[in-house]
Coordinates of C-alpha atoms (C1' of nucleotides) in Angstrom, one line a residue:
Chain A
M1 CA 60.8 -125.5 -24.6
N2 CA 63.1 -126.1 -21.7
A3 CA 64.1 -123.7 -19.0
V4 CA 67.1 -122.5 -20.8
N5 CA 65.2 -121.5 -23.8
K6 CA 62.6 -119.9 -21.7
A7 CA 65.3 -117.8 -20.1
R8 CA 67.6 -117.2 -23.0
G9 CA 67.6 -116.6 -26.7
T10 CA 64.8 -114.0 -27.1
A11 CA 65.8 -110.5 -27.8
S12 CA 64.0 -109.2 -24.7
D13 CA 65.8 -111.8 -22.6
R14 CA 69.1 -110.6 -23.8
L15 CA 68.2 -107.3 -22.4
G16 CA 67.1 -108.8 -19.1
N17 CA 70.6 -110.3 -18.7
V18 CA 72.1 -107.0 -19.5
V19 CA 70.2 -104.6 -17.2
L20 CA 70.7 -106.5 -13.9
R21 CA 73.5 -105.0 -11.9
P22 CA 74.9 -105.4 -8.4
V23 CA 72.4 -103.7 -6.1
R24 CA 75.1 -102.1 -4.2
G25 CA 78.8 -102.2 -3.5
H26 CA 79.5 -104.5 -0.6
H27 CA 79.0 -103.1 2.8
A28 CA 78.0 -99.6 3.7
F29 CA 81.2 -99.3 5.6
E30 CA 83.4 -100.1 2.6
G31 CA 81.4 -97.9 0.4
C32 CA 82.0 -95.0 2.7
V33 CA 85.7 -95.6 2.9
E34 CA 85.9 -95.8 -0.8
Q35 CA 83.9 -92.7 -1.5
L36 CA 85.7 -90.6 1.0
A37 CA 89.2 -91.9 0.0
T38 CA 88.4 -91.2 -3.6
A39 CA 87.1 -87.7 -2.9
I40 CA 90.4 -87.0 -1.1
R41 CA 92.6 -88.5 -3.7
L42 CA 90.9 -86.6 -6.5
G43 CA 91.4 -83.5 -4.5
A44 CA 87.7 -82.7 -3.9
F45 CA 88.9 -82.3 -0.3
S46 CA 92.4 -81.0 -0.5
Y47 CA 95.2 -81.0 2.0
G48 CA 94.3 -79.3 5.2
A49 CA 90.6 -79.0 4.3
A50 CA 88.1 -80.1 6.9
L51 CA 85.5 -82.8 6.2
P52 CA 82.0 -81.8 7.2
P53 CA 81.0 -82.8 10.8
E54 CA 80.2 -86.4 11.3
R55 CA 76.5 -86.0 11.8
E56 CA 76.1 -84.0 8.6
L57 CA 78.4 -86.3 6.6
A58 CA 76.5 -89.3 7.8
E59 CA 73.2 -87.8 6.8
R60 CA 74.5 -86.8 3.4
M61 CA 75.9 -90.2 2.7
G62 CA 72.7 -91.9 3.8
V63 CA 74.5 -93.9 6.5
S64 CA 74.4 -94.1 10.3
R65 CA 76.9 -92.1 12.2
A66 CA 78.4 -95.3 13.7
T67 CA 79.1 -96.7 10.3
L68 CA 80.5 -93.4 9.0
R69 CA 82.8 -93.2 12.1
E70 CA 84.2 -96.6 11.3
A71 CA 85.0 -95.5 7.8
I72 CA 86.7 -92.3 9.1
A73 CA 88.7 -94.5 11.5
G74 CA 89.8 -96.5 8.5
L75 CA 91.0 -93.3 6.8
R76 CA 92.8 -92.3 10.0
T77 CA 94.6 -95.6 10.2
A78 CA 95.6 -95.2 6.6
G79 CA 97.0 -91.8 7.5
M80 CA 94.7 -89.8 5.2
V81 CA 93.0 -87.7 7.8
R82 CA 93.6 -86.5 11.3
T83 CA 90.8 -85.9 13.9
T84 CA 90.7 -83.5 16.8
R85 CA 87.9 -83.2 19.4
G86 CA 86.0 -80.3 20.8
R87 CA 84.4 -77.3 19.3
G88 CA 86.3 -76.2 16.3
G89 CA 87.7 -79.6 16.0
G90 CA 86.8 -82.2 13.3
T91 CA 88.5 -84.3 10.7
V92 CA 91.0 -82.7 8.4
V93 CA 92.8 -84.1 5.4
S94 CA 96.4 -85.0 6.0
Y95 CA 97.0 -86.7 2.6
R96 CA 99.2 -85.2 0.0
P97 CA 99.1 -86.6 -3.5
A98 CA 102.2 -88.5 -4.5
I99 CA 103.5 -89.8 -7.8
P100 CA 103.4 -93.5 -8.0
A101 CA 106.5 -95.4 -8.8
L102 CA 106.7 -95.7 -12.6
G103 CA 105.0 -98.8 -13.8
G104 CA 104.2 -99.5 -10.2
S105 CA 100.5 -99.0 -10.3
P106 CA 99.4 -102.3 -8.8
G107 CA 96.3 -103.9 -10.0
I108 CA 96.0 -101.9 -13.1
A109 CA 96.3 -105.0 -15.2
D110 CA 93.6 -106.8 -13.2
R111 CA 91.1 -104.1 -14.0
R112 CA 92.0 -103.9 -17.6
E113 CA 88.4 -104.5 -18.8
Q114 CA 86.9 -102.0 -16.4
L115 CA 89.4 -99.4 -17.3
L116 CA 88.8 -99.7 -21.0
D117 CA 85.1 -99.5 -20.3
S118 CA 85.5 -96.4 -18.3
L119 CA 87.4 -94.8 -21.2
V120 CA 84.3 -95.5 -23.4
Y121 CA 82.0 -94.2 -20.8
R122 CA 84.0 -91.1 -20.3
R123 CA 83.7 -90.4 -24.0
V124 CA 79.9 -90.6 -23.6
V125 CA 79.6 -88.6 -20.4
E126 CA 82.1 -85.8 -20.3
P127 CA 81.4 -84.2 -23.7
G128 CA 77.7 -84.4 -22.9
A129 CA 78.3 -82.7 -19.6
C130 CA 80.2 -79.9 -21.4
Y131 CA 77.3 -79.4 -23.8
V132 CA 74.9 -79.0 -20.9
A133 CA 77.2 -76.8 -19.0
A134 CA 77.7 -74.5 -21.9
G135 CA 74.0 -74.3 -22.5
R136 CA 73.2 -73.0 -19.0
K137 CA 73.3 -69.4 -17.9
L138 CA 76.2 -69.5 -15.5
S139 CA 76.4 -67.3 -12.4
A140 CA 79.5 -65.3 -11.7
T141 CA 80.5 -67.8 -8.9
E142 CA 80.2 -70.7 -11.4
K143 CA 82.4 -68.9 -13.9
M144 CA 84.9 -68.1 -11.2
L145 CA 85.0 -71.8 -10.2
L146 CA 85.8 -72.7 -13.8
T147 CA 88.5 -70.2 -14.3
T148 CA 90.0 -70.8 -10.9
S149 CA 90.1 -74.5 -11.5
L150 CA 91.7 -73.9 -14.8
A151 CA 94.4 -71.7 -13.3
E152 CA 95.2 -74.2 -10.7
V153 CA 95.9 -76.8 -13.3
D154 CA 98.3 -74.5 -15.1
A155 CA 99.9 -73.4 -11.8
A156 CA 100.6 -77.0 -10.6
E157 CA 104.3 -77.5 -10.2
D158 CA 104.6 -81.3 -9.7
P159 CA 102.9 -84.1 -11.5
A160 CA 100.8 -85.2 -8.5
T161 CA 99.4 -81.8 -7.8
H162 CA 98.8 -81.4 -11.5
R163 CA 96.8 -84.6 -11.6
Q164 CA 94.6 -83.5 -8.7
A165 CA 94.0 -80.1 -10.2
D166 CA 93.0 -81.8 -13.5
S167 CA 90.4 -84.0 -11.7
R168 CA 89.1 -80.9 -9.9
L169 CA 88.7 -79.1 -13.2
H170 CA 86.7 -81.9 -14.7
L171 CA 84.6 -82.1 -11.5
A172 CA 84.1 -78.4 -11.6
I173 CA 82.8 -78.6 -15.2
A174 CA 80.4 -81.3 -14.1
S175 CA 79.2 -79.3 -11.1
V176 CA 78.2 -76.3 -13.2
T177 CA 75.7 -78.5 -15.1
A178 CA 73.7 -78.4 -11.8
S179 CA 72.6 -81.9 -12.7
P180 CA 73.2 -84.3 -9.8
M181 CA 73.1 -87.3 -12.0
T182 CA 75.6 -85.9 -14.4
I183 CA 77.9 -84.9 -11.5
E184 CA 77.7 -88.4 -10.2
A185 CA 78.6 -89.9 -13.5
V186 CA 81.6 -87.7 -14.0
T187 CA 82.7 -88.4 -10.4
E188 CA 82.5 -92.1 -11.1
V189 CA 84.5 -91.7 -14.3
Q190 CA 87.2 -89.7 -12.7
A191 CA 87.5 -92.1 -9.8
C192 CA 87.9 -95.0 -12.2
L193 CA 90.5 -93.3 -14.3
H194 CA 92.5 -91.6 -11.6
D195 CA 95.0 -94.3 -11.0
M196 CA 95.6 -94.8 -14.7
L197 CA 95.9 -91.1 -15.4
Q198 CA 98.4 -90.8 -12.6
A199 CA 100.5 -93.3 -14.4
I200 CA 100.7 -91.4 -17.7
P201 CA 104.3 -90.4 -18.4
V202 CA 104.3 -86.7 -17.8
L203 CA 105.9 -85.2 -20.8
E204 CA 106.1 -81.5 -21.3
V205 CA 104.4 -81.8 -24.7
N206 CA 101.4 -83.7 -23.2
I207 CA 100.9 -81.1 -20.5
D208 CA 101.0 -78.3 -23.0
H209 CA 98.6 -80.0 -25.3
S210 CA 96.3 -80.8 -22.4
S211 CA 96.4 -77.2 -21.2
R212 CA 95.4 -75.8 -24.5
Q213 CA 92.5 -78.2 -24.6
H214 CA 91.4 -77.3 -21.1
R215 CA 91.5 -73.7 -21.9
A216 CA 89.4 -74.2 -25.1
I217 CA 86.9 -76.2 -23.1
V218 CA 86.4 -73.6 -20.4
E219 CA 86.3 -70.7 -22.8
A220 CA 83.7 -72.4 -24.9
I221 CA 81.6 -73.2 -21.8
I222 CA 81.8 -69.6 -20.5
A223 CA 81.0 -68.3 -23.9
G224 CA 78.0 -70.5 -24.0
D225 CA 79.0 -72.3 -27.2
A226 CA 77.7 -75.7 -26.5
T227 CA 78.8 -77.4 -29.7
K228 CA 82.3 -76.1 -29.5
A229 CA 82.6 -77.0 -25.9
R230 CA 81.5 -80.6 -26.6
R231 CA 83.8 -80.9 -29.5
A232 CA 86.8 -79.7 -27.5
M233 CA 86.0 -82.2 -24.8
E234 CA 85.6 -84.9 -27.3
Q235 CA 89.1 -84.2 -28.6
H236 CA 90.5 -84.1 -25.1
C237 CA 89.0 -87.4 -24.2
D238 CA 90.1 -89.0 -27.4
D239 CA 93.7 -87.8 -27.0
T240 CA 93.9 -88.9 -23.4
A241 CA 92.3 -92.2 -24.2
A242 CA 94.8 -92.9 -26.9
L243 CA 97.7 -92.4 -24.5
L244 CA 96.0 -94.6 -21.9
R245 CA 95.2 -97.4 -24.3
G246 CA 98.8 -97.4 -25.2
L247 CA 99.7 -97.8 -21.6
L248 CA 97.4 -100.7 -21.2
G249 CA 98.8 -102.5 -24.2
Chain B
M1 CA 89.7 -69.1 11.0
N2 CA 86.8 -70.9 12.5
A3 CA 85.5 -74.4 11.6
V4 CA 83.0 -73.1 9.1
N5 CA 85.6 -71.3 7.1
K6 CA 87.8 -74.3 7.3
A7 CA 85.1 -76.4 5.7
R8 CA 83.5 -74.0 3.3
G9 CA 84.2 -71.2 0.9
T10 CA 87.2 -72.6 -1.0
A11 CA 86.7 -73.8 -4.5
S12 CA 87.9 -77.2 -3.7
D13 CA 85.5 -77.5 -0.8
R14 CA 82.6 -76.7 -3.0
L15 CA 83.5 -79.7 -5.0
G16 CA 83.8 -81.8 -1.8
N17 CA 80.2 -80.9 -1.0
V18 CA 79.1 -81.9 -4.5
V19 CA 80.7 -85.2 -4.9
L20 CA 79.4 -86.9 -1.8
R21 CA 76.3 -89.0 -2.5
P22 CA 74.3 -91.6 -0.7
V23 CA 76.4 -94.6 -0.4
R24 CA 73.5 -96.9 -1.4
G25 CA 69.8 -97.0 -1.7
H26 CA 68.5 -98.1 1.7
H27 CA 68.2 -101.8 2.2
A28 CA 69.4 -104.4 -0.2
F29 CA 66.0 -105.9 -0.2
E30 CA 64.3 -102.7 -1.4
G31 CA 67.0 -102.3 -4.0
C32 CA 66.3 -105.7 -5.4
V33 CA 62.6 -105.2 -5.5
E34 CA 63.0 -101.9 -7.3
Q35 CA 65.5 -103.2 -9.8
L36 CA 63.5 -106.3 -10.7
A37 CA 60.2 -104.5 -10.8
T38 CA 61.8 -101.9 -13.1
A39 CA 63.3 -104.4 -15.4
I40 CA 59.9 -106.1 -15.7
R41 CA 58.0 -102.9 -16.2
L42 CA 60.4 -101.7 -18.8
G43 CA 60.0 -105.0 -20.6
A44 CA 63.5 -106.2 -20.2
F45 CA 61.7 -109.3 -18.9
S46 CA 58.5 -109.5 -20.8
Y47 CA 55.3 -111.4 -20.1
G48 CA 55.9 -115.1 -19.8
A49 CA 59.7 -114.8 -19.7
A50 CA 61.6 -116.6 -16.9
L51 CA 63.9 -114.9 -14.5
P52 CA 67.3 -116.5 -14.1
P53 CA 67.5 -119.1 -11.3
E54 CA 67.6 -117.6 -7.8
R55 CA 71.2 -118.6 -7.2
E56 CA 72.4 -117.0 -10.4
L57 CA 70.3 -113.9 -9.9
A58 CA 71.5 -113.5 -6.3
E59 CA 75.1 -113.7 -7.5
R60 CA 74.6 -111.2 -10.3
M61 CA 72.9 -108.7 -8.1
G62 CA 75.5 -109.1 -5.4
V63 CA 73.0 -110.1 -2.8
S64 CA 72.4 -113.2 -0.7
R65 CA 69.9 -115.6 -1.9
A66 CA 67.9 -115.1 1.2
T67 CA 67.5 -111.4 0.5
L68 CA 66.8 -112.0 -3.2
R69 CA 64.1 -114.5 -2.2
E70 CA 62.4 -111.9 -0.1
A71 CA 62.4 -109.5 -3.0
I72 CA 60.9 -112.1 -5.3
A73 CA 58.3 -112.9 -2.6
G74 CA 57.4 -109.2 -2.8
L75 CA 57.0 -109.3 -6.5
R76 CA 54.9 -112.4 -6.2
T77 CA 52.6 -110.6 -3.6
A78 CA 52.3 -107.7 -6.0
G79 CA 51.2 -110.2 -8.7
M80 CA 54.1 -109.4 -11.0
V81 CA 55.6 -112.9 -11.1
R82 CA 54.6 -116.5 -10.5
T83 CA 56.9 -119.2 -9.1
T84 CA 56.9 -122.9 -9.7
R85 CA 59.1 -125.5 -8.1
G86 CA 61.1 -128.4 -9.3
R87 CA 63.3 -128.9 -12.3
G88 CA 62.2 -126.7 -15.2
G89 CA 60.4 -124.6 -12.7
G90 CA 61.4 -121.1 -11.8
T91 CA 59.9 -117.6 -11.6
V92 CA 58.1 -116.2 -14.6
V93 CA 56.7 -112.8 -15.3
S94 CA 53.0 -112.6 -15.0
Y95 CA 52.8 -108.8 -15.4
R96 CA 51.3 -107.2 -18.4
P97 CA 51.9 -103.5 -19.0
A98 CA 48.9 -101.2 -18.5
I99 CA 48.1 -97.7 -19.3
P100 CA 47.8 -95.6 -16.2
A101 CA 44.7 -93.5 -15.7
L102 CA 45.3 -90.2 -17.4
G103 CA 46.7 -87.7 -15.1
G104 CA 46.7 -90.3 -12.5
S105 CA 50.4 -90.9 -12.1
P106 CA 50.8 -90.6 -8.4
G107 CA 54.0 -89.1 -7.0
I108 CA 55.1 -87.5 -10.2
A109 CA 54.8 -84.1 -8.7
D110 CA 56.9 -85.1 -5.7
R111 CA 59.8 -86.1 -7.8
R112 CA 59.7 -83.1 -10.0
E113 CA 63.3 -82.2 -9.4
Q114 CA 64.5 -85.7 -10.0
L115 CA 62.6 -86.0 -13.2
L116 CA 63.8 -82.8 -14.6
D117 CA 67.3 -83.8 -13.7
S118 CA 66.9 -87.1 -15.5
L119 CA 65.9 -85.3 -18.7
V120 CA 69.1 -83.4 -18.6
Y121 CA 71.1 -86.6 -17.8
R122 CA 69.4 -88.4 -20.6
R123 CA 70.4 -85.7 -23.0
V124 CA 74.0 -86.3 -21.9
V125 CA 74.0 -90.1 -22.0
E126 CA 71.8 -91.4 -24.8
P127 CA 73.3 -89.4 -27.6
G128 CA 76.7 -90.4 -26.4
A129 CA 75.7 -94.0 -26.4
C130 CA 74.5 -93.7 -30.0
Y131 CA 77.8 -92.3 -31.0
V132 CA 79.6 -95.2 -29.4
A133 CA 77.2 -97.8 -30.8
A134 CA 77.6 -96.4 -34.3
G135 CA 81.4 -96.4 -34.0
R136 CA 81.6 -100.1 -33.2
K137 CA 81.7 -102.9 -35.7
L138 CA 78.4 -104.7 -35.0
S139 CA 77.8 -108.4 -35.3
A140 CA 74.9 -109.7 -37.2
T141 CA 73.2 -110.6 -34.0
E142 CA 73.5 -107.1 -32.7
K143 CA 72.1 -105.6 -35.9
M144 CA 69.3 -108.0 -35.7
L145 CA 68.6 -107.0 -32.1
L146 CA 68.3 -103.4 -33.2
T147 CA 66.1 -104.0 -36.2
T148 CA 63.9 -106.4 -34.3
S149 CA 63.5 -103.9 -31.4
L150 CA 62.6 -101.2 -33.9
A151 CA 60.0 -103.4 -35.6
E152 CA 58.5 -104.2 -32.2
V153 CA 58.0 -100.5 -31.5
D154 CA 56.2 -100.0 -34.8
A155 CA 54.1 -103.1 -34.4
A156 CA 52.8 -102.3 -30.9
E157 CA 49.1 -101.9 -30.9
D158 CA 48.3 -100.4 -27.6
P159 CA 50.1 -97.5 -25.8
A160 CA 51.3 -99.7 -22.9
T161 CA 53.0 -102.2 -25.2
H162 CA 54.3 -99.3 -27.2
R163 CA 55.9 -97.8 -24.2
Q164 CA 57.6 -101.1 -23.2
A165 CA 58.9 -101.6 -26.8
D166 CA 60.3 -98.1 -26.8
S167 CA 62.2 -98.7 -23.6
R168 CA 63.5 -101.9 -25.0
L169 CA 64.7 -100.2 -28.1
H170 CA 66.6 -97.7 -26.1
L171 CA 68.1 -100.4 -23.9
A172 CA 69.0 -102.4 -27.1
I173 CA 70.9 -99.4 -28.4
A174 CA 72.8 -99.1 -25.1
S175 CA 73.5 -102.8 -25.1
V176 CA 75.3 -102.7 -28.5
T177 CA 77.8 -100.3 -27.1
A178 CA 79.1 -103.3 -25.2
S179 CA 80.0 -100.9 -22.4
P180 CA 78.6 -102.0 -19.1
M181 CA 78.8 -98.5 -17.6
T182 CA 77.0 -97.0 -20.5
I183 CA 74.3 -99.7 -20.3
E184 CA 73.8 -99.0 -16.6
A185 CA 73.5 -95.3 -17.2
V186 CA 70.8 -95.8 -19.9
T187 CA 69.0 -98.3 -17.8
E188 CA 68.9 -95.8 -14.9
V189 CA 67.6 -93.1 -17.2
Q190 CA 64.9 -95.2 -18.7
A191 CA 63.8 -96.4 -15.2
C192 CA 63.6 -92.8 -14.0
L193 CA 61.6 -91.6 -17.0
H194 CA 59.4 -94.6 -17.5
D195 CA 56.4 -93.4 -15.4
M196 CA 56.6 -90.0 -17.0
L197 CA 56.8 -91.3 -20.5
Q198 CA 53.9 -93.5 -19.8
A199 CA 51.9 -90.4 -19.0
I200 CA 52.5 -88.7 -22.3
P201 CA 49.3 -88.2 -24.2
V202 CA 49.6 -90.8 -27.0
L203 CA 48.8 -88.8 -30.1
E204 CA 49.1 -90.3 -33.5
V205 CA 51.3 -87.4 -34.6
N206 CA 53.7 -88.0 -31.7
I207 CA 54.0 -91.6 -32.4
D208 CA 54.7 -91.0 -36.1
H209 CA 57.3 -88.4 -35.3
S210 CA 58.9 -90.7 -32.8
S211 CA 58.9 -93.6 -35.2
R212 CA 60.7 -91.6 -37.8
Q213 CA 63.3 -90.6 -35.3
H214 CA 63.8 -94.2 -34.1
R215 CA 64.3 -95.4 -37.6
A216 CA 66.8 -92.7 -38.4
I217 CA 68.7 -93.5 -35.2
V218 CA 68.9 -97.2 -35.9
E219 CA 69.8 -96.8 -39.5
A220 CA 72.6 -94.4 -38.7
I221 CA 74.0 -96.8 -36.1
I222 CA 73.9 -99.7 -38.5
A223 CA 75.4 -97.6 -41.2
G224 CA 78.2 -96.7 -38.8
D225 CA 77.6 -93.0 -39.1
A226 CA 78.3 -91.9 -35.5
T227 CA 77.7 -88.2 -35.9
K228 CA 74.4 -88.7 -37.6
A229 CA 73.3 -91.2 -35.0
R230 CA 74.1 -88.9 -32.2
R231 CA 72.4 -86.0 -33.8
A232 CA 69.3 -88.0 -34.4
M233 CA 69.2 -89.1 -30.8
E234 CA 69.8 -85.6 -29.7
Q235 CA 66.8 -84.5 -31.6
H236 CA 64.7 -87.3 -30.2
C237 CA 65.7 -86.5 -26.7
D238 CA 65.0 -82.8 -27.1
D239 CA 61.6 -83.4 -28.7
T240 CA 60.5 -85.9 -26.0
A241 CA 61.9 -83.6 -23.2
A242 CA 59.9 -80.7 -24.5
L243 CA 56.7 -82.8 -24.2
L244 CA 57.6 -84.0 -20.8
R245 CA 58.6 -80.6 -19.5
G246 CA 55.2 -79.4 -20.6
L247 CA 53.5 -82.1 -18.6
L248 CA 55.5 -81.2 -15.5
G249 CA 54.4 -77.6 -15.8
Chain C
dT1 C1' 60.9 -147.1 -13.7
dG2 C1' 64.6 -145.4 -11.0
dA3 C1' 68.6 -142.3 -10.4
dC4 C1' 69.9 -137.7 -11.3
dA5 C1' 70.0 -132.9 -11.7
dA6 C1' 68.0 -128.4 -11.5
dT7 C1' 65.2 -125.7 -9.2
dG8 C1' 62.7 -123.4 -5.2
dG9 C1' 62.0 -123.6 0.2
dC10 C1' 63.9 -123.3 4.8
dA11 C1' 66.8 -122.8 9.1
dT12 C1' 70.9 -121.3 11.8
dG13 C1' 74.5 -118.4 13.6
dA14 C1' 77.7 -114.7 12.7
dC15 C1' 78.1 -110.2 11.5
dC16 C1' 76.7 -105.4 10.0
dT17 C1' 73.8 -101.4 10.4
dT18 C1' 70.7 -98.4 12.5
dA19 C1' 68.7 -95.0 15.6
dG20 C1' 69.0 -92.7 19.5
dA21 C1' 70.6 -91.1 23.8
dC22 C1' 74.3 -89.7 26.4
dC23 C1' 79.3 -88.4 27.6
dT24 C1' 83.7 -85.7 26.9
dT25 C1' 86.4 -82.3 25.1
dT26 C1' 87.4 -77.7 23.6
dA27 C1' 86.9 -73.2 21.3
dA28 C1' 84.1 -69.2 21.1
dC29 C1' 81.4 -65.8 23.3
dA30 C1' 79.2 -62.9 26.6
Chain D
dT1 C1' 86.0 -66.0 33.5
dG2 C1' 82.2 -68.7 33.4
dT3 C1' 78.7 -70.5 30.0
dT4 C1' 77.5 -72.4 25.9
dA5 C1' 77.7 -74.6 21.6
dA6 C1' 79.9 -77.6 18.4
dA7 C1' 82.3 -81.1 17.7
dG8 C1' 84.0 -86.1 18.4
dG9 C1' 83.5 -90.6 21.6
dT10 C1' 80.7 -94.4 23.5
dC11 C1' 76.9 -97.6 24.4
dT12 C1' 72.8 -100.5 23.6
dA13 C1' 68.8 -102.9 21.8
dA14 C1' 66.5 -104.1 17.6
dG15 C1' 66.5 -105.6 13.2
dG16 C1' 68.7 -106.4 8.6
dT17 C1' 71.9 -109.2 5.8
dC18 C1' 74.9 -112.9 4.8
dA19 C1' 77.0 -117.5 4.0
dT20 C1' 76.0 -122.1 4.2
dG21 C1' 74.0 -126.3 4.4
dC22 C1' 70.2 -129.2 3.9
dC23 C1' 65.3 -130.3 2.4
dA24 C1' 61.4 -130.8 -1.1
dT25 C1' 59.7 -131.0 -5.7
dT26 C1' 59.7 -132.3 -10.3
dG27 C1' 61.3 -132.9 -15.2
dT28 C1' 64.8 -135.6 -17.8
dC29 C1' 67.4 -139.4 -19.2
dA30 C1' 69.4 -143.9 -18.9

DNA sequence: TGACAATGGCATGACCTTAGACCTTTAACA
DNA sequence: TGTTAAAGGTCTAAGGTCATGCCATTGTCA
């Protein structure tokens, strides 16, 4: 029995090879930039909104203030935020969503595998999140968050705004599960898919279809019908995935 | 409009507060130790199995070899692995699972919130994973992995071995989804719940019940019946969760 | 038996991250 | 109108992490 056999070939070893994953994403600094930039692009912090104070943000992200400041400096250089000093000052979002040039989403081809995987993962996570959300007793605030988010999607006038509102709705649904791990999973999925979703040709018929599904999902969650909510989200994921798989070829 | 209102109170801001998460788990070194120790305790690397070579492991975990070596040194100190030099050498697992003293799982109370959350998250992720697994065309090897893992659970003679085999079965199911993100999610869930599951009173009736459910799940996956597979896993998660919630009080 | 190759062991210098204290700016408040 | 509090801006010392190259050990194979 040589070293290779010792390490490979048994069922349990196959699992060993599968569970190991990168222990973290590069440097803390890059991680901060990515997370903040994603939150802004998804619209979790929308145009004009203020980020929390540096000290608070640093603590919440588990990073030193120095590192966080470097990240913010990066965002500032990229023109996504503006910072003012003094009491009442802070860092505010100066980024407005834009429609990418058609077919001009760079690097989508490189990440083909990852994108296809995130479609699968989305199919796993988002319907499950709906099920959990519908099974909870929601507060008035939570219901309001859902209906407001839904209304914002319908009210969006340009594709870029629509895309952000759509992300926000999905994050809102995740957030009413009150499950941090579920919220994180949905956030990750939305971050992965954002660029791709943005590249979907925005046809009137797609938007209408999508809107009907969103409404069905939210209504089922508020009504507490977990099975119906899940099924509606499954349909929504499947339909969107079909479009996206077409785009990826 | 003061700073607080600028940052709080709007729907979109609420989301901003919810999506920010720690950018990473402390030091790379600790992350490595934790991930490797978990993989070993879950049985992804079972007794006598060799870990991959340091250079390969370091690359896969996205960490320098120096850091990885520190982590391995930690495991060695803890008596979980043994290392030999030279060609054909390497690091092999010298850990055998043990049953914790009843009621003696330290720190379970401290993590109460996290544990309850992981039960919710599990309910989201594992049924979804079953659905995906059943929807794929499985190779003979993959089917074999499932049936072998199932047989190992039934064959386990002591509770500790049984617990490991159970984890391995769940990881095996995740692995046949062929979705890295899904695998990671299930791994995370199993790692979170491992200590708690280990503390479940091992009653004959529980094991029988669990065994029937496992068999139903695997059969449905192999038969390609996605809905049935998901429903079976939902039932399994719900039943286990009920036991665990009871333990947590 | 001798060369080779695969593996762990070690050392160095550059860079990143942290924690904490302190400074500067500016709006809000008394 | 002064005082204060809340925010960003800066500095430093200590330690963590990395990439890289080389060394030491030992099984394999010609």
